[in-house]
Amino acid sequence: MNQRMTENKIVLVQRRTRLQELIVRYNTIQQAQFYIERMGADFDDYVQEDRRYHQALDAALAELQPLGRVQRLDREHVPSFIFGPEDVVVVLGQDGLVANTMKYVTDQPLIGVNPDPQRWDGVLLPFTARDLGTIVPEVFRRQRQVKEVRLARAELNDGQSLTGVNDLFIGRRTHVSARYEITIGERREQQSSSGIIVSTGMGSTGWFKSVMAGAAGIMKAASQQELQMNSYDSTSFSWDAPYLYYSVREPFPSRTTAAELIFGKIDGQQPLKIVSQMPENGVIFSDGVESDYLEFNSGIEATISVAQQKAHLVI
């Protein structure tokens, strides 16, 4: 093994399994088993998932350790970890762990590894642990194709910011009516709705697709006519698209609120600006994780734009 290869640094991002989380909560595996079986669930499924994950973890370490310095990083430490510019990041987990890690890397190549292909489809997990011995050296030599992923960014006028890989939600924590002023380009209006969803290209097959399918279904039922959409899949757009789409959920027109600016494109020339009129419980959260949020209460202005930061997913 040459010196250059052994000096490479590999950050292996891992997570607790459901079984490990239960043991933390209930102190012992016996107590965890009692709880799960009392709820009528199959405890053996938790055990099998844990076993396969740790087998994959051992296999990943066996493949990676001859290739460079391996630093293991638990999921909860990812937000505060400083990734080096030459690091290669390997994520062992479900799609959600890959997406969460993308928020905190910049130019580092990210390799998604599926620990249990029989359990997880893994859109962002094209590799198994056994593939790493081949894939990682190719990444070191820059011989592996990398897919660029564009992210969304919410920046508040108090200096706080939040990044979304799939989407951002702007609204009330309790999902009741949110009040705000929305501006896109030269157009501005007061709105009341159940929130705004901002979607990236990666997120366009998720929440965005659901929004579009719902809107198409309502329009079809209301008009009794077929819409000019071949399929809901046609609503998706490229992961590296330099733009986002915003969708307003359930806008309510009234004497003081309008419902004209309910869907549109956000790009480098035209960000979306929103001023909160919610005295409490206003939030902006990313990727469906309500615990990852910014407070968005009365008077705070949010600017939603395409993030300068990009993720680089090895394929």
PDB file of C-alpha atoms in Angstrom:
ATOM      1  CA  MET A   1       0.000   0.000   0.000  1.00  0.00           C
ATOM      2  CA  ASN A   2       1.564   3.324  -1.024  1.00  0.00           C
ATOM      3  CA  GLN A   3       2.002   6.204   1.425  1.00  0.00           C
ATOM      4  CA  ARG A   4      -0.456   8.472  -0.367  1.00  0.00           C
ATOM      5  CA  MET A   5      -3.268   5.936  -0.022  1.00  0.00           C
ATOM      6  CA  THR A   6      -2.757   5.483   3.746  1.00  0.00           C
ATOM      7  CA  GLU A   7      -2.841   9.263   4.351  1.00  0.00           C
ATOM      8  CA  ASN A   8      -6.361   9.605   2.981  1.00  0.00           C
ATOM      9  CA  LYS A   9      -9.038  10.295   5.578  1.00  0.00           C
ATOM     10  CA  ILE A  10     -12.420   8.579   5.461  1.00  0.00           C
ATOM     11  CA  VAL A  11     -15.298   9.694   7.678  1.00  0.00           C
ATOM     12  CA  LEU A  12     -17.739   6.839   8.294  1.00  0.00           C
ATOM     13  CA  VAL A  13     -21.133   8.158   9.403  1.00  0.00           C
ATOM     14  CA  GLN A  14     -23.175   5.611  11.352  1.00  0.00           C
ATOM     15  CA  ARG A  15     -26.403   5.564  13.340  1.00  0.00           C
ATOM     16  CA  ARG A  16     -28.025   3.700  16.183  1.00  0.00           C
ATOM     17  CA  THR A  17     -30.397   0.921  15.198  1.00  0.00           C
ATOM     18  CA  ARG A  18     -33.969   0.808  16.469  1.00  0.00           C
ATOM     19  CA  LEU A  19     -32.886  -1.872  18.955  1.00  0.00           C
ATOM     20  CA  GLN A  20     -30.085   0.305  20.306  1.00  0.00           C
ATOM     21  CA  GLU A  21     -32.493   3.214  20.703  1.00  0.00           C
ATOM     22  CA  LEU A  22     -34.885   0.978  22.650  1.00  0.00           C
ATOM     23  CA  ILE A  23     -32.113  -0.244  24.950  1.00  0.00           C
ATOM     24  CA  VAL A  24     -31.109   3.358  25.673  1.00  0.00           C
ATOM     25  CA  ARG A  25     -34.722   4.115  26.507  1.00  0.00           C
ATOM     26  CA  TYR A  26     -35.512   0.995  28.570  1.00  0.00           C
ATOM     27  CA  ASN A  27     -32.000   0.227  29.948  1.00  0.00           C
ATOM     28  CA  THR A  28     -31.897  -3.482  29.051  1.00  0.00           C
ATOM     29  CA  ILE A  29     -32.702  -5.633  26.038  1.00  0.00           C
ATOM     30  CA  GLN A  30     -35.144  -7.637  28.177  1.00  0.00           C
ATOM     31  CA  GLN A  31     -37.108  -4.522  29.058  1.00  0.00           C
ATOM     32  CA  ALA A  32     -37.075  -3.468  25.405  1.00  0.00           C
ATOM     33  CA  GLN A  33     -38.387  -6.881  24.349  1.00  0.00           C
ATOM     34  CA  PHE A  34     -41.154  -6.738  26.957  1.00  0.00           C
ATOM     35  CA  TYR A  35     -42.275  -3.323  25.684  1.00  0.00           C
ATOM     36  CA  ILE A  36     -42.281  -4.294  21.984  1.00  0.00           C
ATOM     37  CA  GLU A  37     -44.071  -7.603  22.480  1.00  0.00           C
ATOM     38  CA  ARG A  38     -46.638  -6.000  24.779  1.00  0.00           C
ATOM     39  CA  MET A  39     -47.443  -3.661  21.884  1.00  0.00           C
ATOM     40  CA  GLY A  40     -47.995  -6.699  19.652  1.00  0.00           C
ATOM     41  CA  ALA A  41     -44.944  -6.111  17.444  1.00  0.00           C
ATOM     42  CA  ASP A  42     -42.301  -8.619  16.327  1.00  0.00           C
ATOM     43  CA  PHE A  43     -39.213  -8.108  18.487  1.00  0.00           C
ATOM     44  CA  ASP A  44     -37.190 -10.474  16.315  1.00  0.00           C
ATOM     45  CA  ASP A  45     -37.458  -7.944  13.474  1.00  0.00           C
ATOM     46  CA  TYR A  46     -35.599  -5.420  15.631  1.00  0.00           C
ATOM     47  CA  VAL A  47     -32.944  -7.997  16.476  1.00  0.00           C
ATOM     48  CA  GLN A  48     -32.435  -9.016  12.839  1.00  0.00           C
ATOM     49  CA  GLU A  49     -32.178  -5.381  11.716  1.00  0.00           C
ATOM     50  CA  ASP A  50     -29.571  -4.696  14.408  1.00  0.00           C
ATOM     51  CA  ARG A  51     -27.573  -7.801  13.486  1.00  0.00           C
ATOM     52  CA  ARG A  52     -27.498  -6.970   9.779  1.00  0.00           C
ATOM     53  CA  TYR A  53     -26.544  -3.346  10.430  1.00  0.00           C
ATOM     54  CA  HIS A  54     -23.578  -4.331  12.581  1.00  0.00           C
ATOM     55  CA  GLN A  55     -22.508  -6.960  10.088  1.00  0.00           C
ATOM     56  CA  ALA A  56     -22.510  -4.258   7.420  1.00  0.00           C
ATOM     57  CA  LEU A  57     -20.600  -1.917   9.763  1.00  0.00           C
ATOM     58  CA  ASP A  58     -17.923  -4.560  10.383  1.00  0.00           C
ATOM     59  CA  ALA A  59     -17.680  -5.243   6.631  1.00  0.00           C
ATOM     60  CA  ALA A  60     -17.372  -1.521   5.872  1.00  0.00           C
ATOM     61  CA  LEU A  61     -14.558  -1.114   8.408  1.00  0.00           C
ATOM     62  CA  ALA A  62     -12.752  -4.145   6.986  1.00  0.00           C
ATOM     63  CA  GLU A  63     -12.885  -2.609   3.499  1.00  0.00           C
ATOM     64  CA  LEU A  64     -12.010   0.952   4.560  1.00  0.00           C
ATOM     65  CA  GLN A  65      -9.238   0.541   7.126  1.00  0.00           C
ATOM     66  CA  PRO A  66      -6.596  -0.634   4.604  1.00  0.00           C
ATOM     67  CA  LEU A  67      -7.386   2.400   2.443  1.00  0.00           C
ATOM     68  CA  GLY A  68      -6.786   5.258   4.882  1.00  0.00           C
ATOM     69  CA  ARG A  69      -7.494   6.760   8.291  1.00  0.00           C
ATOM     70  CA  VAL A  70     -11.087   5.957   9.241  1.00  0.00           C
ATOM     71  CA  GLN A  71     -12.974   8.184  11.668  1.00  0.00           C
ATOM     72  CA  ARG A  72     -16.331   6.884  12.847  1.00  0.00           C
ATOM     73  CA  LEU A  73     -18.965   9.558  13.391  1.00  0.00           C
ATOM     74  CA  ASP A  74     -22.327   9.016  15.072  1.00  0.00           C
ATOM     75  CA  ARG A  75     -25.369  10.645  13.512  1.00  0.00           C
ATOM     76  CA  GLU A  76     -25.985  13.056  16.374  1.00  0.00           C
ATOM     77  CA  HIS A  77     -22.492  14.542  16.029  1.00  0.00           C
ATOM     78  CA  VAL A  78     -22.730  15.297  12.302  1.00  0.00           C
ATOM     79  CA  PRO A  79     -24.094  18.890  12.694  1.00  0.00           C
ATOM     80  CA  SER A  80     -21.119  19.976  14.824  1.00  0.00           C
ATOM     81  CA  PHE A  81     -18.415  18.035  12.975  1.00  0.00           C
ATOM     82  CA  ILE A  82     -15.923  19.915  10.795  1.00  0.00           C
ATOM     83  CA  PHE A  83     -15.290  17.933   7.618  1.00  0.00           C
ATOM     84  CA  GLY A  84     -11.844  18.391   6.082  1.00  0.00           C
ATOM     85  CA  PRO A  85     -11.665  19.540   2.449  1.00  0.00           C
ATOM     86  CA  GLU A  86     -10.022  16.281   1.347  1.00  0.00           C
ATOM     87  CA  ASP A  87     -12.231  13.932   3.371  1.00  0.00           C
ATOM     88  CA  VAL A  88     -14.245  11.201   1.723  1.00  0.00           C
ATOM     89  CA  VAL A  89     -17.557  10.698   3.524  1.00  0.00           C
ATOM     90  CA  VAL A  90     -19.156   7.247   3.712  1.00  0.00           C
ATOM     91  CA  VAL A  91     -22.688   7.039   5.121  1.00  0.00           C
ATOM     92  CA  LEU A  92     -23.988   3.685   6.358  1.00  0.00           C
ATOM     93  CA  GLY A  93     -27.719   3.963   6.815  1.00  0.00           C
ATOM     94  CA  GLN A  94     -31.046   4.794   5.261  1.00  0.00           C
ATOM     95  CA  ASP A  95     -31.714   7.589   2.769  1.00  0.00           C
ATOM     96  CA  GLY A  96     -32.587   9.958   5.611  1.00  0.00           C
ATOM     97  CA  LEU A  97     -29.104   9.686   7.085  1.00  0.00           C
ATOM     98  CA  VAL A  98     -27.534  10.430   3.695  1.00  0.00           C
ATOM     99  CA  ALA A  99     -29.790  13.457   3.218  1.00  0.00           C
ATOM    100  CA  ASN A 100     -29.079  14.734   6.726  1.00  0.00           C
ATOM    101  CA  THR A 101     -25.318  14.406   6.205  1.00  0.00           C
ATOM    102  CA  MET A 102     -25.509  16.301   2.895  1.00  0.00           C
ATOM    103  CA  LYS A 103     -26.481  19.456   4.793  1.00  0.00           C
ATOM    104  CA  TYR A 104     -23.104  19.583   6.503  1.00  0.00           C
ATOM    105  CA  VAL A 105     -20.655  18.600   3.751  1.00  0.00           C
ATOM    106  CA  THR A 106     -19.496  20.950   1.013  1.00  0.00           C
ATOM    107  CA  ASP A 107     -17.211  19.672  -1.739  1.00  0.00           C
ATOM    108  CA  GLN A 108     -16.479  16.307  -0.130  1.00  0.00           C
ATOM    109  CA  PRO A 109     -17.667  13.270  -2.129  1.00  0.00           C
ATOM    110  CA  LEU A 110     -20.363  11.354  -0.272  1.00  0.00           C
ATOM    111  CA  ILE A 111     -20.868   7.598  -0.674  1.00  0.00           C
ATOM    112  CA  GLY A 112     -24.199   6.124   0.428  1.00  0.00           C
ATOM    113  CA  VAL A 113     -24.017   2.499   1.599  1.00  0.00           C
ATOM    114  CA  ASN A 114     -27.082   0.302   2.063  1.00  0.00           C
ATOM    115  CA  PRO A 115     -26.624  -1.859   5.187  1.00  0.00           C
ATOM    116  CA  ASP A 116     -29.593  -4.087   4.423  1.00  0.00           C
ATOM    117  CA  PRO A 117     -30.702  -4.147   0.752  1.00  0.00           C
ATOM    118  CA  GLN A 118     -33.476  -6.626   1.507  1.00  0.00           C
ATOM    119  CA  ARG A 119     -35.019  -4.135   3.931  1.00  0.00           C
ATOM    120  CA  TRP A 120     -34.266  -0.725   2.362  1.00  0.00           C
ATOM    121  CA  ASP A 121     -34.720   0.273  -1.285  1.00  0.00           C
ATOM    122  CA  GLY A 122     -32.195   3.069  -0.849  1.00  0.00           C
ATOM    123  CA  VAL A 123     -32.546   5.680  -3.598  1.00  0.00           C
ATOM    124  CA  LEU A 124     -29.435   7.365  -2.177  1.00  0.00           C
ATOM    125  CA  LEU A 125     -27.739   4.079  -1.258  1.00  0.00           C
ATOM    126  CA  PRO A 126     -26.371   2.570  -4.485  1.00  0.00           C
ATOM    127  CA  PHE A 127     -23.576   0.580  -2.815  1.00  0.00           C
ATOM    128  CA  THR A 128     -23.082  -2.213  -0.279  1.00  0.00           C
ATOM    129  CA  ALA A 129     -20.269  -2.402   2.261  1.00  0.00           C
ATOM    130  CA  ARG A 130     -18.413  -4.922   0.089  1.00  0.00           C
ATOM    131  CA  ASP A 131     -18.274  -2.396  -2.755  1.00  0.00           C
ATOM    132  CA  LEU A 132     -16.195   0.082  -0.753  1.00  0.00           C
ATOM    133  CA  GLY A 133     -12.855  -1.582  -1.448  1.00  0.00           C
ATOM    134  CA  THR A 134     -13.353  -0.790  -5.137  1.00  0.00           C
ATOM    135  CA  ILE A 135     -15.339   2.452  -4.955  1.00  0.00           C
ATOM    136  CA  VAL A 136     -13.238   4.424  -2.449  1.00  0.00           C
ATOM    137  CA  PRO A 137      -9.881   4.114  -4.299  1.00  0.00           C
ATOM    138  CA  GLU A 138     -11.653   5.279  -7.463  1.00  0.00           C
ATOM    139  CA  VAL A 139     -12.983   8.281  -5.541  1.00  0.00           C
ATOM    140  CA  PHE A 140      -9.484   9.051  -4.241  1.00  0.00           C
ATOM    141  CA  ARG A 141      -8.205   9.009  -7.826  1.00  0.00           C
ATOM    142  CA  ARG A 142     -11.215  11.095  -8.978  1.00  0.00           C
ATOM    143  CA  GLN A 143     -12.183   8.348 -11.396  1.00  0.00           C
ATOM    144  CA  ARG A 144     -15.708   7.892 -10.049  1.00  0.00           C
ATOM    145  CA  GLN A 145     -18.734   9.750 -11.373  1.00  0.00           C
ATOM    146  CA  VAL A 146     -20.280  12.203  -8.930  1.00  0.00           C
ATOM    147  CA  LYS A 147     -23.820  13.583  -9.076  1.00  0.00           C
ATOM    148  CA  GLU A 148     -24.287  17.183  -7.987  1.00  0.00           C
ATOM    149  CA  VAL A 149     -27.211  17.903  -5.667  1.00  0.00           C
ATOM    150  CA  ARG A 150     -28.607  21.415  -5.181  1.00  0.00           C
ATOM    151  CA  LEU A 151     -30.006  22.369  -1.780  1.00  0.00           C
ATOM    152  CA  ALA A 152     -32.470  24.946  -0.467  1.00  0.00           C
ATOM    153  CA  ARG A 153     -31.605  27.647   2.054  1.00  0.00           C
ATOM    154  CA  ALA A 154     -33.701  29.741   4.409  1.00  0.00           C
ATOM    155  CA  GLU A 155     -31.963  32.816   5.811  1.00  0.00           C
ATOM    156  CA  LEU A 156     -33.574  35.014   8.443  1.00  0.00           C
ATOM    157  CA  ASN A 157     -32.986  38.712   8.951  1.00  0.00           C
ATOM    158  CA  ASP A 158     -31.637  37.946  12.446  1.00  0.00           C
ATOM    159  CA  GLY A 159     -28.718  36.023  10.925  1.00  0.00           C
ATOM    160  CA  GLN A 160     -29.967  32.460  11.434  1.00  0.00           C
ATOM    161  CA  SER A 161     -30.134  30.039   8.515  1.00  0.00           C
ATOM    162  CA  LEU A 162     -31.269  26.519   7.681  1.00  0.00           C
ATOM    163  CA  THR A 163     -30.493  24.198   4.771  1.00  0.00           C
ATOM    164  CA  GLY A 164     -32.861  21.666   3.223  1.00  0.00           C
ATOM    165  CA  VAL A 165     -31.879  18.720   1.026  1.00  0.00           C
ATOM    166  CA  ASN A 166     -35.406  17.731  -0.003  1.00  0.00           C
ATOM    167  CA  ASP A 167     -37.629  20.566   1.148  1.00  0.00           C
ATOM    168  CA  LEU A 168     -38.352  23.359   3.594  1.00  0.00           C
ATOM    169  CA  PHE A 169     -41.656  23.933   5.390  1.00  0.00           C
ATOM    170  CA  ILE A 170     -42.687  27.425   6.490  1.00  0.00           C
ATOM    171  CA  GLY A 171     -45.751  27.691   8.706  1.00  0.00           C
ATOM    172  CA  ARG A 172     -47.105  26.966  12.181  1.00  0.00           C
ATOM    173  CA  ARG A 173     -45.686  24.258  14.405  1.00  0.00           C
ATOM    174  CA  THR A 174     -49.205  22.931  14.987  1.00  0.00           C
ATOM    175  CA  HIS A 175     -50.037  23.040  11.239  1.00  0.00           C
ATOM    176  CA  VAL A 176     -52.993  25.368  11.858  1.00  0.00           C
ATOM    177  CA  SER A 177     -53.455  28.525   9.781  1.00  0.00           C
ATOM    178  CA  ALA A 178     -50.288  30.551   9.254  1.00  0.00           C
ATOM    179  CA  ARG A 179     -50.359  34.291   8.491  1.00  0.00           C
ATOM    180  CA  TYR A 180     -47.585  35.991   6.563  1.00  0.00           C
ATOM    181  CA  GLU A 181     -46.713  38.318   3.718  1.00  0.00           C
ATOM    182  CA  ILE A 182     -45.182  36.672   0.672  1.00  0.00           C
ATOM    183  CA  THR A 183     -43.078  38.350  -2.019  1.00  0.00           C
ATOM    184  CA  ILE A 184     -41.768  36.847  -5.250  1.00  0.00           C
ATOM    185  CA  GLY A 185     -40.190  39.204  -7.766  1.00  0.00           C
ATOM    186  CA  GLU A 186     -42.301  42.371  -7.880  1.00  0.00           C
ATOM    187  CA  ARG A 187     -45.462  40.683  -6.611  1.00  0.00           C
ATOM    188  CA  ARG A 188     -46.528  40.731  -2.977  1.00  0.00           C
ATOM    189  CA  GLU A 189     -49.589  39.638  -1.026  1.00  0.00           C
ATOM    190  CA  GLN A 190     -50.956  38.806   2.409  1.00  0.00           C
ATOM    191  CA  GLN A 191     -51.741  35.127   2.844  1.00  0.00           C
ATOM    192  CA  SER A 192     -53.350  32.726   5.274  1.00  0.00           C
ATOM    193  CA  SER A 193     -52.625  29.048   4.651  1.00  0.00           C
ATOM    194  CA  SER A 194     -51.516  25.829   6.295  1.00  0.00           C
ATOM    195  CA  GLY A 195     -47.945  26.592   5.257  1.00  0.00           C
ATOM    196  CA  ILE A 196     -45.521  26.828   2.356  1.00  0.00           C
ATOM    197  CA  ILE A 197     -43.468  23.929   1.004  1.00  0.00           C
ATOM    198  CA  VAL A 198     -40.238  24.679  -0.880  1.00  0.00           C
ATOM    199  CA  SER A 199     -38.899  21.704  -2.834  1.00  0.00           C
ATOM    200  CA  THR A 200     -35.510  20.877  -4.355  1.00  0.00           C
ATOM    201  CA  GLY A 201     -34.918  18.606  -7.320  1.00  0.00           C
ATOM    202  CA  MET A 202     -34.093  15.744  -4.951  1.00  0.00           C
ATOM    203  CA  GLY A 203     -37.323  16.404  -3.077  1.00  0.00           C
ATOM    204  CA  SER A 204     -39.430  16.640  -6.209  1.00  0.00           C
ATOM    205  CA  THR A 205     -40.307  12.935  -6.035  1.00  0.00           C
ATOM    206  CA  GLY A 206     -41.489  13.270  -2.433  1.00  0.00           C
ATOM    207  CA  TRP A 207     -43.576  16.016  -0.827  1.00  0.00           C
ATOM    208  CA  PHE A 208     -43.638  18.044  -4.053  1.00  0.00           C
ATOM    209  CA  LYS A 209     -45.028  15.074  -5.971  1.00  0.00           C
ATOM    210  CA  SER A 210     -47.695  14.645  -3.317  1.00  0.00           C
ATOM    211  CA  VAL A 211     -48.690  18.310  -3.569  1.00  0.00           C
ATOM    212  CA  MET A 212     -48.898  18.154  -7.351  1.00  0.00           C
ATOM    213  CA  ALA A 213     -50.870  14.907  -7.304  1.00  0.00           C
ATOM    214  CA  GLY A 214     -53.357  16.412  -4.861  1.00  0.00           C
ATOM    215  CA  ALA A 215     -53.745  19.576  -6.896  1.00  0.00           C
ATOM    216  CA  ALA A 216     -54.235  17.574 -10.099  1.00  0.00           C
ATOM    217  CA  GLY A 217     -56.820  15.363  -8.438  1.00  0.00           C
ATOM    218  CA  ILE A 218     -58.786  18.319  -7.113  1.00  0.00           C
ATOM    219  CA  MET A 219     -58.731  20.081 -10.480  1.00  0.00           C
ATOM    220  CA  LYS A 220     -59.812  16.925 -12.275  1.00  0.00           C
ATOM    221  CA  ALA A 221     -62.697  16.297  -9.897  1.00  0.00           C
ATOM    222  CA  ALA A 222     -63.770  19.941  -9.912  1.00  0.00           C
ATOM    223  CA  SER A 223     -63.712  20.341 -13.688  1.00  0.00           C
ATOM    224  CA  GLN A 224     -64.559  16.734 -14.647  1.00  0.00           C
ATOM    225  CA  GLN A 225     -61.836  16.991 -17.282  1.00  0.00           C
ATOM    226  CA  GLU A 226     -58.543  15.227 -17.787  1.00  0.00           C
ATOM    227  CA  LEU A 227     -55.547  17.421 -16.987  1.00  0.00           C
ATOM    228  CA  GLN A 228     -52.666  17.685 -19.413  1.00  0.00           C
ATOM    229  CA  MET A 229     -50.302  15.585 -17.310  1.00  0.00           C
ATOM    230  CA  ASN A 230     -49.080  12.255 -18.606  1.00  0.00           C
ATOM    231  CA  SER A 231     -48.206  11.077 -15.102  1.00  0.00           C
ATOM    232  CA  TYR A 232     -47.362  12.481 -11.710  1.00  0.00           C
ATOM    233  CA  ASP A 233     -43.759  11.435 -12.335  1.00  0.00           C
ATOM    234  CA  SER A 234     -43.533  14.246 -14.897  1.00  0.00           C
ATOM    235  CA  THR A 235     -43.573  16.744 -12.047  1.00  0.00           C
ATOM    236  CA  SER A 236     -40.064  15.776 -10.880  1.00  0.00           C
ATOM    237  CA  PHE A 237     -36.982  17.759 -11.878  1.00  0.00           C
ATOM    238  CA  SER A 238     -33.238  17.201 -11.812  1.00  0.00           C
ATOM    239  CA  TRP A 239     -31.308  16.953  -8.536  1.00  0.00           C
ATOM    240  CA  ASP A 240     -28.810  19.532  -9.809  1.00  0.00           C
ATOM    241  CA  ALA A 241     -31.447  21.970 -11.081  1.00  0.00           C
ATOM    242  CA  PRO A 242     -30.430  25.546 -10.111  1.00  0.00           C
ATOM    243  CA  TYR A 243     -33.937  26.367  -8.952  1.00  0.00           C
ATOM    244  CA  LEU A 244     -36.601  25.399  -6.422  1.00  0.00           C
ATOM    245  CA  TYR A 245     -40.395  25.371  -6.451  1.00  0.00           C
ATOM    246  CA  TYR A 246     -42.656  26.727  -3.733  1.00  0.00           C
ATOM    247  CA  SER A 247     -46.212  25.543  -3.101  1.00  0.00           C
ATOM    248  CA  VAL A 248     -48.705  27.135  -0.705  1.00  0.00           C
ATOM    249  CA  ARG A 249     -50.868  24.585   1.108  1.00  0.00           C
ATOM    250  CA  GLU A 250     -54.579  25.278   1.394  1.00  0.00           C
ATOM    251  CA  PRO A 251     -54.498  29.059   0.814  1.00  0.00           C
ATOM    252  CA  PHE A 252     -57.552  30.841   2.203  1.00  0.00           C
ATOM    253  CA  PRO A 253     -58.750  33.942   0.312  1.00  0.00           C
ATOM    254  CA  SER A 254     -60.623  36.500   2.402  1.00  0.00           C
ATOM    255  CA  ARG A 255     -61.128  40.268   2.678  1.00  0.00           C
ATOM    256  CA  THR A 256     -57.575  40.634   3.982  1.00  0.00           C
ATOM    257  CA  THR A 257     -55.773  37.681   2.375  1.00  0.00           C
ATOM    258  CA  ALA A 258     -55.265  36.610  -1.235  1.00  0.00           C
ATOM    259  CA  ALA A 259     -54.427  33.358  -3.046  1.00  0.00           C
ATOM    260  CA  GLU A 260     -52.648  34.335  -6.243  1.00  0.00           C
ATOM    261  CA  LEU A 261     -49.004  33.598  -5.395  1.00  0.00           C
ATOM    262  CA  ILE A 262     -49.531  29.949  -4.520  1.00  0.00           C
ATOM    263  CA  PHE A 263     -47.010  28.184  -6.786  1.00  0.00           C
ATOM    264  CA  GLY A 264     -43.847  29.218  -8.564  1.00  0.00           C
ATOM    265  CA  LYS A 265     -40.142  28.937  -9.250  1.00  0.00           C
ATOM    266  CA  ILE A 266     -37.316  30.254  -7.061  1.00  0.00           C
ATOM    267  CA  ASP A 267     -33.951  30.808  -8.733  1.00  0.00           C
ATOM    268  CA  GLY A 268     -30.792  32.881  -8.449  1.00  0.00           C
ATOM    269  CA  GLN A 269     -32.461  36.019  -9.770  1.00  0.00           C
ATOM    270  CA  GLN A 270     -35.734  35.604  -7.881  1.00  0.00           C
ATOM    271  CA  PRO A 271     -35.694  34.441  -4.246  1.00  0.00           C
ATOM    272  CA  LEU A 272     -38.841  34.065  -2.172  1.00  0.00           C
ATOM    273  CA  LYS A 273     -39.314  36.464   0.747  1.00  0.00           C
ATOM    274  CA  ILE A 274     -41.735  35.797   3.585  1.00  0.00           C
ATOM    275  CA  VAL A 275     -42.477  38.039   6.577  1.00  0.00           C
ATOM    276  CA  SER A 276     -44.063  36.246   9.514  1.00  0.00           C
ATOM    277  CA  GLN A 277     -47.257  37.580  11.074  1.00  0.00           C
ATOM    278  CA  MET A 278     -47.526  34.682  13.546  1.00  0.00           C
ATOM    279  CA  PRO A 279     -47.210  35.789  17.181  1.00  0.00           C
ATOM    280  CA  GLU A 280     -46.095  32.311  18.293  1.00  0.00           C
ATOM    281  CA  ASN A 281     -45.343  28.789  17.045  1.00  0.00           C
ATOM    282  CA  GLY A 282     -44.090  29.992  13.659  1.00  0.00           C
ATOM    283  CA  VAL A 283     -41.377  27.668  12.351  1.00  0.00           C
ATOM    284  CA  ILE A 284     -39.235  26.808   9.381  1.00  0.00           C
ATOM    285  CA  PHE A 285     -38.078  23.183   9.351  1.00  0.00           C
ATOM    286  CA  SER A 286     -36.251  21.076   6.805  1.00  0.00           C
ATOM    287  CA  ASP A 287     -36.700  17.621   5.311  1.00  0.00           C
ATOM    288  CA  GLY A 288     -39.718  16.714   7.408  1.00  0.00           C
ATOM    289  CA  VAL A 289     -37.722  16.842  10.654  1.00  0.00           C
ATOM    290  CA  GLU A 290     -39.681  19.131  12.959  1.00  0.00           C
ATOM    291  CA  SER A 291     -36.916  19.126  15.574  1.00  0.00           C
ATOM    292  CA  ASP A 292     -34.553  20.754  13.034  1.00  0.00           C
ATOM    293  CA  TYR A 293     -36.146  24.195  12.878  1.00  0.00           C
ATOM    294  CA  LEU A 294     -35.867  27.967  13.113  1.00  0.00           C
ATOM    295  CA  GLU A 295     -38.392  30.017  15.036  1.00  0.00           C
ATOM    296  CA  PHE A 296     -40.361  32.189  12.628  1.00  0.00           C
ATOM    297  CA  ASN A 297     -42.560  34.561  14.609  1.00  0.00           C
ATOM    298  CA  SER A 298     -43.967  38.052  13.990  1.00  0.00           C
ATOM    299  CA  GLY A 299     -41.655  40.493  12.254  1.00  0.00           C
ATOM    300  CA  ILE A 300     -39.016  37.966  11.167  1.00  0.00           C
ATOM    301  CA  GLU A 301     -38.303  37.955   7.435  1.00  0.00           C
ATOM    302  CA  ALA A 302     -37.093  34.795   5.689  1.00  0.00           C
ATOM    303  CA  THR A 303     -35.356  34.750   2.320  1.00  0.00           C
ATOM    304  CA  ILE A 304     -35.643  31.387   0.576  1.00  0.00           C
ATOM    305  CA  SER A 305     -33.103  30.734  -2.166  1.00  0.00           C
ATOM    306  CA  VAL A 306     -30.999  28.078  -3.861  1.00  0.00           C
ATOM    307  CA  ALA A 307     -28.078  27.335  -1.517  1.00  0.00           C
ATOM    308  CA  GLN A 308     -24.583  28.138  -2.699  1.00  0.00           C
ATOM    309  CA  GLN A 309     -23.554  24.908  -0.985  1.00  0.00           C
ATOM    310  CA  LYS A 310     -23.860  21.771  -3.103  1.00  0.00           C
ATOM    311  CA  ALA A 311     -23.665  18.115  -2.192  1.00  0.00           C
ATOM    312  CA  HIS A 312     -21.712  15.610  -4.305  1.00  0.00           C
ATOM    313  CA  LEU A 313     -23.149  12.095  -4.287  1.00  0.00           C
ATOM    314  CA  VAL A 314     -20.954   9.316  -5.656  1.00  0.00           C
ATOM    315  CA  ILE A 315     -22.813   7.092  -8.116  1.00  0.00           C
TER     316      ILE A 315
END
